[in-house]
Amino acid sequence: MSSLGVTALPGASMDAQDLNDLDFSPTQTPAQTRSTSPIRSHHMPHSHKEAADFFTKLNTIVEAENTSDASKAPASIGFTKATPYPAPLIAYGAISPVRNLDTQTSPLGGQRKNPIVQSTPTTLVNSEMEGYTKVNALDGSGSTSTASKIQILLIYFAFNLGLTLYNKAVMIKFLSPFLLTALHAAACVVGTSTMLAQGMFTLKHLTNRDTAMLSAFSVLYTANIAVSNVSLAMVTVPFHQTVRALTPVFTVAIYRVIFAGIYGTATYLSLIPVIVGVMLASYGDLTATRVGFFITLLGTFLAAVKTVATNRLQTAGLHFSALELLYRMSPIACLQSLFVAYLTGEFDRFDPRAFGTTGLLVLLGNGAIAFGLNVTSFEANKRSGALTMTIAANIKQVLTIILSVVLWHLPVSAMNAGGIGLTLLGGAWYGRVEMMGSRPSTDAEDLEGGEGDEEC
């Protein structure tokens, strides 16, 4: 397509005669443009209300005049004097005065902004939802292909289930959660340092504020583990898993309250079978103290905050890669985990001589799998979004139950089995809505997916 120029005189005052003399002809006439256009017979209005009426009629004329192939339409039409609402841009869908003058999606693809008004893109123009943004424009998932999401999630499930089975098979006697976390963090330090030395990723220059933000993230990472372990001492495992199933709800609330982000109606509905299914699959002895209940709820909230923060560090602000984020966060998390292990007496209970050579190799294998899981977890979060990761965590929980039934003959009730099926069906529904591009909800019809640029 030929390049079309736009000639304007910013700030020029225009009277009625000037408006009538405006020339809307293109600088270079496209093949689709007819020699005689009804646009030329219209004059520019004088008031905002008249402008809205005029542009509505103008859009109708141009739509009737355009060919069916929007990709052949010119990107812009030249005009000779500046106007607050460039009619030819409106005519070709770049700006719509009766909807949102700030940002609109062009039929040619992509997004264009009114040069007079600048604001956040992908803002809903629906009167009820005005001011909200579709989450896939904030979490990076809108710019990632479905195939890429599926691929990284399958690798994530493989590492996650592998580590779970590994721990259950050979790490069951290692009852030091913070020392184990420190081991995982140390493995990440070694792994990412090796990859950095091989030139597999580069480091960004960080300010003091950036370093403080990463330190806070590492504290969140350690606190999430600490609170979870404390809650397990006060509630039963089924109760803990039931409450943790609510993590997607907290994730949705965080995006809604803090980032003014929303999902489509079908996405909200698809969360119901996933959450209820996990609760049924985990149903058992739901004993808990009042303090234990609130601590478990706090741990669930922190898990959602950590998942969202992981995504924001990679898709907004500095846009860390998964490897760099892991490289910068792991040393701090390792030191924090060792410190908490010391406070909780794990050092006193740990005897490395009890492991022997074989035991040490087992620990190294555990750390290697944990490193692979952390890399794929961060990358999957970046590509698929925080909510998808919380759904994946719920599905992984029921997959673990299935594997336990197959490998260790774990007894399950009819309710547990029904919950497993409901969770898997809910996960498939969620995948259909979020990853296959189905958009049954009209809430987000005026949005364009893409990466947000807000800072974490």
CSV table of C-alpha atoms in Angstrom, one decimal:
chain,number,residue,atom,x,y,z
A,1,MET,CA,0.0,0.0,0.0
A,2,SER,CA,1.2,3.4,-0.8
A,3,SER,CA,2.1,5.7,2.1
A,4,LEU,CA,-0.5,8.5,2.7
A,5,GLY,CA,0.6,11.8,4.1
A,6,VAL,CA,-1.3,14.0,6.6
A,7,THR,CA,-0.8,17.8,6.4
A,8,ALA,CA,-2.1,19.8,9.3
A,9,LEU,CA,-1.6,23.2,10.9
A,10,PRO,CA,-1.7,22.7,14.6
A,11,GLY,CA,-3.4,25.5,16.5
A,12,ALA,CA,-4.8,27.2,13.4
A,13,SER,CA,-8.0,29.0,14.0
A,14,MET,CA,-10.8,28.2,11.5
A,15,ASP,CA,-13.9,30.0,10.6
A,16,ALA,CA,-17.0,28.6,8.8
A,17,GLN,CA,-15.5,29.3,5.4
A,18,ASP,CA,-12.3,27.5,6.3
A,19,LEU,CA,-14.4,24.5,7.3
A,20,ASN,CA,-16.2,24.5,4.1
A,21,ASP,CA,-13.0,24.7,2.1
A,22,LEU,CA,-11.4,21.6,3.8
A,23,ASP,CA,-10.1,19.1,1.2
A,24,PHE,CA,-10.4,15.5,2.4
A,25,SER,CA,-8.7,14.0,-0.7
A,26,PRO,CA,-5.8,11.6,-0.1
A,27,THR,CA,-2.3,12.8,-0.7
A,28,GLN,CA,-1.9,9.7,-2.9
A,29,THR,CA,-5.2,8.3,-4.1
A,30,PRO,CA,-5.6,4.5,-3.3
A,31,ALA,CA,-6.8,2.1,-5.9
A,32,GLN,CA,-10.0,1.7,-4.0
A,33,THR,CA,-10.9,5.4,-3.7
A,34,ARG,CA,-13.4,6.5,-6.3
A,35,SER,CA,-12.8,9.7,-8.2
A,36,THR,CA,-16.0,11.1,-7.0
A,37,SER,CA,-16.8,10.6,-3.4
A,38,PRO,CA,-19.9,11.8,-1.5
A,39,ILE,CA,-17.6,12.7,1.4
A,40,ARG,CA,-16.6,15.8,-0.5
A,41,SER,CA,-20.2,17.1,-0.4
A,42,HIS,CA,-20.2,17.3,3.4
A,43,HIS,CA,-19.1,20.2,5.4
A,44,MET,CA,-17.5,20.1,8.9
A,45,PRO,CA,-19.8,21.0,11.8
A,46,HIS,CA,-19.2,23.8,14.3
A,47,SER,CA,-20.2,22.2,17.7
A,48,HIS,CA,-19.3,18.9,19.4
A,49,LYS,CA,-22.9,17.6,19.1
A,50,GLU,CA,-23.1,18.5,15.5
A,51,ALA,CA,-19.7,16.8,15.1
A,52,ALA,CA,-21.0,13.6,16.6
A,53,ASP,CA,-24.0,13.6,14.2
A,54,PHE,CA,-21.9,14.5,11.3
A,55,PHE,CA,-19.4,11.7,11.9
A,56,THR,CA,-22.1,9.1,12.4
A,57,LYS,CA,-23.5,10.0,9.0
A,58,LEU,CA,-20.0,10.1,7.5
A,59,ASN,CA,-19.2,6.6,8.8
A,60,THR,CA,-22.4,5.3,7.2
A,61,ILE,CA,-21.4,6.8,3.9
A,62,VAL,CA,-17.9,5.4,4.0
A,63,GLU,CA,-19.0,1.9,5.0
A,64,ALA,CA,-21.4,1.9,2.1
A,65,GLU,CA,-18.6,3.0,-0.2
A,66,ASN,CA,-15.8,0.8,1.1
A,67,THR,CA,-14.9,-2.6,-0.5
A,68,SER,CA,-15.3,-5.8,1.6
A,69,ASP,CA,-11.6,-6.1,1.9
A,70,ALA,CA,-10.6,-3.8,4.8
A,71,SER,CA,-6.9,-4.6,4.4
A,72,LYS,CA,-6.9,-2.5,1.2
A,73,ALA,CA,-8.3,0.6,2.9
A,74,PRO,CA,-5.8,3.4,3.2
A,75,ALA,CA,-4.2,3.9,6.7
A,76,SER,CA,-4.9,7.6,6.7
A,77,ILE,CA,-6.3,10.3,4.4
A,78,GLY,CA,-4.7,13.7,4.0
A,79,PHE,CA,-6.3,16.9,5.0
A,80,THR,CA,-5.1,20.4,4.7
A,81,LYS,CA,-6.1,22.0,8.1
A,82,ALA,CA,-6.1,20.7,11.6
A,83,THR,CA,-9.4,19.6,13.1
A,84,PRO,CA,-10.0,18.3,16.6
A,85,TYR,CA,-11.7,15.2,15.1
A,86,PRO,CA,-9.9,14.2,11.8
A,87,ALA,CA,-13.0,13.0,9.8
A,88,PRO,CA,-11.1,10.7,7.4
A,89,LEU,CA,-9.5,8.8,10.2
A,90,ILE,CA,-13.0,8.4,11.7
A,91,ALA,CA,-14.3,7.3,8.4
A,92,TYR,CA,-11.9,4.4,8.2
A,93,GLY,CA,-12.5,3.3,11.8
A,94,ALA,CA,-9.4,4.7,13.5
A,95,ILE,CA,-11.4,6.9,15.8
A,96,SER,CA,-15.1,6.8,16.7
A,97,PRO,CA,-16.5,10.0,18.2
A,98,VAL,CA,-19.7,8.4,19.5
A,99,ARG,CA,-17.8,5.8,21.5
A,100,ASN,CA,-14.3,6.5,22.8
A,101,LEU,CA,-12.2,9.3,21.3
A,102,ASP,CA,-9.1,8.2,23.2
A,103,THR,CA,-8.3,4.8,21.5
A,104,GLN,CA,-10.0,2.6,19.0
A,105,THR,CA,-9.3,-0.5,17.1
A,106,SER,CA,-8.8,-0.1,13.4
A,107,PRO,CA,-10.4,-2.5,10.9
A,108,LEU,CA,-6.8,-2.8,9.5
A,109,GLY,CA,-5.7,-4.3,12.8
A,110,GLY,CA,-3.7,-2.8,15.6
A,111,GLN,CA,-4.6,0.2,17.7
A,112,ARG,CA,-4.6,4.0,17.0
A,113,LYS,CA,-4.8,6.9,19.3
A,114,ASN,CA,-6.4,10.3,18.8
A,115,PRO,CA,-3.4,12.6,18.8
A,116,ILE,CA,-5.5,15.1,20.8
A,117,VAL,CA,-6.4,12.8,23.6
A,118,GLN,CA,-4.1,10.2,25.1
A,119,SER,CA,-5.2,7.6,27.6
A,120,THR,CA,-4.8,3.9,28.6
A,121,PRO,CA,-5.7,1.6,25.7
A,122,THR,CA,-8.2,-1.3,25.9
A,123,THR,CA,-10.5,0.7,28.2
A,124,LEU,CA,-14.1,-0.4,28.1
A,125,VAL,CA,-16.5,2.1,26.6
A,126,ASN,CA,-19.5,0.2,27.9
A,127,SER,CA,-21.3,2.6,30.3
A,128,GLU,CA,-21.5,0.0,33.0
A,129,MET,CA,-17.9,-1.2,32.7
A,130,GLU,CA,-16.2,2.1,31.8
A,131,GLY,CA,-12.8,2.4,33.2
A,132,TYR,CA,-12.0,-1.3,33.4
A,133,THR,CA,-9.5,-3.1,31.2
A,134,LYS,CA,-9.5,-6.7,30.0
A,135,VAL,CA,-6.9,-8.7,32.0
A,136,ASN,CA,-5.3,-10.3,29.0
A,137,ALA,CA,-4.2,-6.7,28.1
A,138,LEU,CA,-2.5,-6.5,31.5
A,139,ASP,CA,-0.9,-10.0,32.0
A,140,GLY,CA,0.6,-10.6,28.6
A,141,SER,CA,-1.6,-13.6,27.8
A,142,GLY,CA,-3.3,-11.6,25.0
A,143,SER,CA,-0.1,-11.5,22.9
A,144,THR,CA,0.8,-15.2,23.2
A,145,SER,CA,-0.4,-17.9,20.8
A,146,THR,CA,-2.6,-20.8,22.1
A,147,ALA,CA,0.0,-23.3,20.9
A,148,SER,CA,2.7,-21.6,23.0
A,149,LYS,CA,0.5,-21.6,26.1
A,150,ILE,CA,-0.4,-25.2,25.8
A,151,GLN,CA,3.2,-26.2,25.2
A,152,ILE,CA,4.6,-24.5,28.3
A,153,LEU,CA,1.7,-25.6,30.5
A,154,LEU,CA,2.2,-29.2,29.5
A,155,ILE,CA,5.9,-28.9,30.5
A,156,TYR,CA,4.8,-27.2,33.7
A,157,PHE,CA,2.5,-30.1,34.6
A,158,ALA,CA,5.2,-32.6,33.8
A,159,PHE,CA,7.7,-30.9,36.2
A,160,ASN,CA,5.1,-30.2,38.9
A,161,LEU,CA,3.7,-33.7,39.0
A,162,GLY,CA,7.3,-35.2,38.7
A,163,LEU,CA,8.5,-33.2,41.7
A,164,THR,CA,5.4,-34.2,43.7
A,165,LEU,CA,5.8,-37.9,43.0
A,166,TYR,CA,9.6,-37.6,43.6
A,167,ASN,CA,9.0,-36.1,47.0
A,168,LYS,CA,6.4,-38.6,47.9
A,169,ALA,CA,8.6,-41.5,46.8
A,170,VAL,CA,12.0,-40.6,48.1
A,171,MET,CA,11.7,-37.4,50.2
A,172,ILE,CA,9.0,-38.4,52.6
A,173,LYS,CA,11.4,-38.5,55.5
A,174,PHE,CA,12.8,-35.0,54.8
A,175,LEU,CA,10.6,-33.1,57.2
A,176,SER,CA,12.3,-29.7,56.8
A,177,PRO,CA,10.2,-27.5,54.5
A,178,PHE,CA,12.4,-24.4,54.7
A,179,LEU,CA,15.6,-26.3,54.3
A,180,LEU,CA,14.0,-27.9,51.2
A,181,THR,CA,13.0,-24.5,49.9
A,182,ALA,CA,16.5,-23.3,50.5
A,183,LEU,CA,17.8,-26.3,48.5
A,184,HIS,CA,15.4,-25.4,45.6
A,185,ALA,CA,16.5,-21.8,45.7
A,186,ALA,CA,20.2,-22.8,45.7
A,187,ALA,CA,19.6,-25.1,42.7
A,188,CYS,CA,18.0,-22.1,40.9
A,189,VAL,CA,21.1,-20.0,41.8
A,190,VAL,CA,23.4,-22.6,40.3
A,191,GLY,CA,21.3,-23.3,37.3
A,192,THR,CA,20.6,-19.6,36.3
A,193,SER,CA,24.3,-18.6,36.9
A,194,THR,CA,25.4,-21.4,34.6
A,195,MET,CA,23.0,-20.3,31.9
A,196,LEU,CA,24.0,-16.7,32.3
A,197,ALA,CA,27.7,-17.7,31.9
A,198,GLN,CA,26.6,-19.5,28.7
A,199,GLY,CA,25.0,-16.3,27.4
A,200,MET,CA,21.5,-17.7,27.4
A,201,PHE,CA,20.1,-14.5,28.9
A,202,THR,CA,21.3,-11.0,29.8
A,203,LEU,CA,20.8,-8.8,32.8
A,204,LYS,CA,19.0,-5.4,32.9
A,205,HIS,CA,20.4,-2.4,34.8
A,206,LEU,CA,18.4,-2.0,38.0
A,207,THR,CA,17.8,1.0,40.1
A,208,ASN,CA,17.6,0.9,43.9
A,209,ARG,CA,13.8,0.9,43.6
A,210,ASP,CA,13.9,-2.1,41.3
A,211,THR,CA,16.2,-4.0,43.7
A,212,ALA,CA,13.9,-3.2,46.6
A,213,MET,CA,11.0,-4.5,44.6
A,214,LEU,CA,12.8,-7.8,43.9
A,215,SER,CA,13.6,-8.1,47.6
A,216,ALA,CA,10.0,-7.6,48.5
A,217,PHE,CA,9.0,-10.3,46.0
A,218,SER,CA,11.5,-12.7,47.6
A,219,VAL,CA,10.0,-11.9,51.0
A,220,LEU,CA,6.5,-12.7,49.6
A,221,TYR,CA,7.9,-15.9,48.2
A,222,THR,CA,9.2,-17.0,51.6
A,223,ALA,CA,6.2,-15.7,53.5
A,224,ASN,CA,3.8,-17.7,51.3
A,225,ILE,CA,5.6,-20.9,52.3
A,226,ALA,CA,5.9,-20.0,55.9
A,227,VAL,CA,2.2,-19.2,56.3
A,228,SER,CA,1.2,-22.4,54.4
A,229,ASN,CA,3.3,-24.5,56.8
A,230,VAL,CA,1.9,-22.8,59.9
A,231,SER,CA,-1.7,-23.3,58.7
A,232,LEU,CA,-1.1,-27.0,58.0
A,233,ALA,CA,-0.2,-27.3,61.7
A,234,MET,CA,-3.6,-25.9,62.7
A,235,VAL,CA,-6.0,-27.4,60.1
A,236,THR,CA,-6.4,-30.8,58.4
A,237,VAL,CA,-5.0,-31.4,54.9
A,238,PRO,CA,-8.5,-31.6,53.3
A,239,PHE,CA,-9.5,-28.3,54.9
A,240,HIS,CA,-6.2,-26.7,53.7
A,241,GLN,CA,-6.7,-27.9,50.1
A,242,THR,CA,-10.4,-26.8,50.2
A,243,VAL,CA,-9.5,-23.3,51.1
A,244,ARG,CA,-6.5,-23.1,48.8
A,245,ALA,CA,-8.9,-24.0,46.0
A,246,LEU,CA,-10.2,-20.4,46.3
A,247,THR,CA,-6.9,-18.9,45.0
A,248,PRO,CA,-8.5,-18.1,41.6
A,249,VAL,CA,-11.1,-16.0,43.3
A,250,PHE,CA,-8.5,-13.9,45.1
A,251,THR,CA,-6.6,-13.6,41.8
A,252,VAL,CA,-9.7,-12.2,40.1
A,253,ALA,CA,-10.3,-9.8,43.0
A,254,ILE,CA,-6.7,-8.5,42.9
A,255,TYR,CA,-6.9,-7.7,39.2
A,256,ARG,CA,-10.4,-6.1,39.6
A,257,VAL,CA,-9.5,-3.9,42.7
A,258,ILE,CA,-5.9,-3.0,42.1
A,259,PHE,CA,-5.5,-3.0,38.3
A,260,ALA,CA,-9.2,-2.4,37.3
A,261,GLY,CA,-9.0,-5.5,35.2
A,262,ILE,CA,-11.9,-7.8,34.3
A,263,TYR,CA,-12.5,-11.1,32.6
A,264,GLY,CA,-15.4,-12.2,30.4
A,265,THR,CA,-18.6,-13.6,32.0
A,266,ALA,CA,-17.8,-17.1,30.6
A,267,THR,CA,-14.4,-17.0,32.4
A,268,TYR,CA,-16.1,-16.2,35.7
A,269,LEU,CA,-18.6,-19.0,35.2
A,270,SER,CA,-15.9,-21.6,34.2
A,271,LEU,CA,-14.2,-21.0,37.6
A,272,ILE,CA,-17.1,-22.4,39.5
A,273,PRO,CA,-16.8,-26.1,38.5
A,274,VAL,CA,-13.0,-25.9,38.9
A,275,ILE,CA,-13.2,-24.6,42.5
A,276,VAL,CA,-16.2,-26.7,43.6
A,277,GLY,CA,-14.6,-29.7,41.9
A,278,VAL,CA,-11.4,-29.4,43.9
A,279,MET,CA,-13.4,-28.9,47.1
A,280,LEU,CA,-15.3,-32.1,46.5
A,281,ALA,CA,-12.2,-34.0,45.4
A,282,SER,CA,-10.4,-33.0,48.6
A,283,TYR,CA,-13.4,-33.6,50.8
A,284,GLY,CA,-12.6,-35.4,54.1
A,285,ASP,CA,-11.9,-34.3,57.6
A,286,LEU,CA,-12.6,-30.6,57.6
A,287,THR,CA,-11.3,-29.8,61.1
A,288,ALA,CA,-9.8,-26.4,61.8
A,289,THR,CA,-9.4,-24.0,64.6
A,290,ARG,CA,-10.6,-20.4,64.1
A,291,VAL,CA,-7.1,-19.1,64.0
A,292,GLY,CA,-6.1,-21.9,61.6
A,293,PHE,CA,-9.0,-20.9,59.3
A,294,PHE,CA,-7.8,-17.3,59.1
A,295,ILE,CA,-4.2,-18.2,58.6
A,296,THR,CA,-5.1,-20.7,55.8
A,297,LEU,CA,-7.2,-17.9,54.2
A,298,LEU,CA,-4.2,-15.5,54.5
A,299,GLY,CA,-2.0,-18.1,52.9
A,300,THR,CA,-4.4,-18.5,50.0
A,301,PHE,CA,-4.5,-14.7,49.5
A,302,LEU,CA,-0.6,-14.6,49.6
A,303,ALA,CA,-0.5,-17.4,47.0
A,304,ALA,CA,-2.7,-15.2,44.7
A,305,VAL,CA,-0.6,-12.1,45.3
A,306,LYS,CA,2.6,-14.1,44.6
A,307,THR,CA,1.2,-15.4,41.3
A,308,VAL,CA,0.1,-11.9,40.2
A,309,ALA,CA,3.4,-10.4,41.3
A,310,THR,CA,5.3,-13.0,39.3
A,311,ASN,CA,3.3,-12.1,36.2
A,312,ARG,CA,3.7,-8.4,36.7
A,313,LEU,CA,7.4,-8.5,37.1
A,314,GLN,CA,7.6,-10.2,33.7
A,315,THR,CA,5.0,-8.4,31.7
A,316,ALA,CA,5.1,-4.8,33.1
A,317,GLY,CA,7.8,-2.4,34.1
A,318,LEU,CA,11.2,-4.0,33.6
A,319,HIS,CA,9.8,-7.0,31.7
A,320,PHE,CA,12.1,-9.6,33.3
A,321,SER,CA,12.6,-12.8,31.5
A,322,ALA,CA,11.9,-15.9,33.6
A,323,LEU,CA,15.6,-16.7,33.9
A,324,GLU,CA,16.6,-13.3,35.0
A,325,LEU,CA,13.8,-13.0,37.5
A,326,LEU,CA,14.8,-16.4,38.9
A,327,TYR,CA,18.5,-15.4,38.9
A,328,ARG,CA,17.9,-12.2,40.9
A,329,MET,CA,15.3,-13.6,43.3
A,330,SER,CA,16.7,-17.0,44.2
A,331,PRO,CA,19.8,-15.9,46.3
A,332,ILE,CA,17.6,-13.7,48.5
A,333,ALA,CA,15.0,-16.4,48.9
A,334,CYS,CA,17.7,-18.9,49.7
A,335,LEU,CA,19.1,-16.8,52.5
A,336,GLN,CA,15.6,-16.0,53.9
A,337,SER,CA,14.6,-19.7,53.9
A,338,LEU,CA,17.8,-20.6,55.7
A,339,PHE,CA,17.2,-17.9,58.3
A,340,VAL,CA,13.6,-19.1,58.9
A,341,ALA,CA,14.8,-22.7,59.0
A,342,TYR,CA,17.2,-21.7,61.8
A,343,LEU,CA,14.4,-19.9,63.7
A,344,THR,CA,12.1,-22.9,63.5
A,345,GLY,CA,14.8,-25.4,64.6
A,346,GLU,CA,15.1,-27.3,61.3
A,347,PHE,CA,18.9,-27.2,61.6
A,348,ASP,CA,18.8,-29.1,64.8
A,349,ARG,CA,16.6,-31.8,63.3
A,350,PHE,CA,18.7,-32.2,60.1
A,351,ASP,CA,21.5,-34.7,60.1
A,352,PRO,CA,23.3,-34.9,56.7
A,353,ARG,CA,25.1,-38.1,57.8
A,354,ALA,CA,21.7,-39.9,57.9
A,355,PHE,CA,21.4,-39.5,54.1
A,356,GLY,CA,24.8,-40.9,53.0
A,357,THR,CA,26.0,-40.6,49.4
A,358,THR,CA,22.8,-41.9,47.9
A,359,GLY,CA,20.7,-39.5,50.0
A,360,LEU,CA,22.8,-36.5,48.8
A,361,LEU,CA,22.3,-37.6,45.2
A,362,VAL,CA,18.6,-37.8,45.9
A,363,LEU,CA,18.7,-34.2,47.2
A,364,LEU,CA,20.6,-33.0,44.2
A,365,GLY,CA,18.0,-34.7,41.9
A,366,ASN,CA,15.2,-33.0,43.8
A,367,GLY,CA,16.9,-29.6,43.4
A,368,ALA,CA,17.4,-30.2,39.7
A,369,ILE,CA,13.7,-31.0,39.2
A,370,ALA,CA,12.8,-27.9,41.3
A,371,PHE,CA,14.9,-25.7,39.1
A,372,GLY,CA,13.2,-26.9,36.0
A,373,LEU,CA,9.8,-26.4,37.6
A,374,ASN,CA,10.6,-22.9,38.7
A,375,VAL,CA,11.8,-21.9,35.2
A,376,THR,CA,8.7,-23.4,33.5
A,377,SER,CA,6.4,-22.0,36.2
A,378,PHE,CA,7.6,-18.4,35.7
A,379,GLU,CA,7.5,-18.8,31.9
A,380,ALA,CA,4.1,-20.3,31.9
A,381,ASN,CA,2.9,-17.4,34.1
A,382,LYS,CA,4.3,-14.9,31.7
A,383,ARG,CA,2.7,-16.5,28.7
A,384,SER,CA,-0.7,-17.7,30.1
A,385,GLY,CA,-1.4,-15.2,32.9
A,386,ALA,CA,-1.8,-15.4,36.7
A,387,LEU,CA,-5.4,-16.7,36.7
A,388,THR,CA,-4.5,-19.6,34.3
A,389,MET,CA,-1.7,-20.6,36.7
A,390,THR,CA,-4.1,-20.7,39.7
A,391,ILE,CA,-6.4,-22.9,37.6
A,392,ALA,CA,-3.5,-25.1,36.6
A,393,ALA,CA,-2.6,-25.5,40.3
A,394,ASN,CA,-6.1,-26.7,41.1
A,395,ILE,CA,-6.1,-29.1,38.2
A,396,LYS,CA,-2.6,-30.4,39.3
A,397,GLN,CA,-4.1,-31.1,42.7
A,398,VAL,CA,-6.7,-33.5,41.3
A,399,LEU,CA,-4.2,-35.0,38.9
A,400,THR,CA,-2.0,-35.8,41.9
A,401,ILE,CA,-5.0,-37.6,43.5
A,402,ILE,CA,-5.5,-39.6,40.3
A,403,LEU,CA,-1.8,-40.6,40.3
A,404,SER,CA,-2.0,-41.5,44.0
A,405,VAL,CA,-5.0,-43.8,43.2
A,406,VAL,CA,-3.1,-45.5,40.4
A,407,LEU,CA,0.3,-45.8,42.0
A,408,TRP,CA,-0.5,-46.1,45.7
A,409,HIS,CA,-4.1,-47.2,45.6
A,410,LEU,CA,-5.4,-44.2,47.5
A,411,PRO,CA,-9.1,-44.9,48.4
A,412,VAL,CA,-11.5,-42.2,47.1
A,413,SER,CA,-15.2,-41.9,47.7
A,414,ALA,CA,-17.9,-41.3,45.1
A,415,MET,CA,-17.9,-37.6,46.1
A,416,ASN,CA,-14.1,-37.4,45.6
A,417,ALA,CA,-14.4,-39.0,42.2
A,418,GLY,CA,-17.2,-36.7,41.2
A,419,GLY,CA,-15.1,-33.7,42.3
A,420,ILE,CA,-12.2,-34.9,40.2
A,421,GLY,CA,-14.4,-35.2,37.1
A,422,LEU,CA,-16.0,-31.8,37.7
A,423,THR,CA,-12.6,-30.1,38.1
A,424,LEU,CA,-11.3,-31.6,34.8
A,425,LEU,CA,-14.5,-30.5,33.0
A,426,GLY,CA,-14.2,-27.0,34.5
A,427,GLY,CA,-10.6,-26.8,33.4
A,428,ALA,CA,-11.5,-27.8,29.9
A,429,TRP,CA,-14.3,-25.2,29.8
A,430,TYR,CA,-11.8,-22.5,31.1
A,431,GLY,CA,-9.3,-23.6,28.5
A,432,ARG,CA,-11.9,-23.3,25.8
A,433,VAL,CA,-12.9,-19.8,26.8
A,434,GLU,CA,-9.5,-18.3,27.6
A,435,MET,CA,-7.1,-20.1,25.4
A,436,MET,CA,-9.1,-21.0,22.3
A,437,GLY,CA,-10.4,-17.5,21.8
A,438,SER,CA,-14.0,-18.1,22.6
A,439,ARG,CA,-15.7,-14.8,23.7
A,440,PRO,CA,-19.3,-15.4,24.6
A,441,SER,CA,-19.3,-12.4,26.9
A,442,THR,CA,-20.0,-8.9,25.5
A,443,ASP,CA,-18.2,-7.1,28.3
A,444,ALA,CA,-15.0,-7.2,26.5
A,445,GLU,CA,-16.2,-6.7,22.9
A,446,ASP,CA,-14.6,-3.3,22.6
A,447,LEU,CA,-11.2,-4.4,23.9
A,448,GLU,CA,-8.0,-5.3,22.0
A,449,GLY,CA,-5.6,-7.8,23.7
A,450,GLY,CA,-2.0,-6.9,24.2
A,451,GLU,CA,0.6,-6.3,26.9
A,452,GLY,CA,-0.1,-3.7,29.5
A,453,ASP,CA,2.5,-1.0,30.3
A,454,GLU,CA,1.6,-0.3,33.9
A,455,GLU,CA,4.4,-0.8,36.4
A,456,CYS,CA,4.3,-3.5,38.9
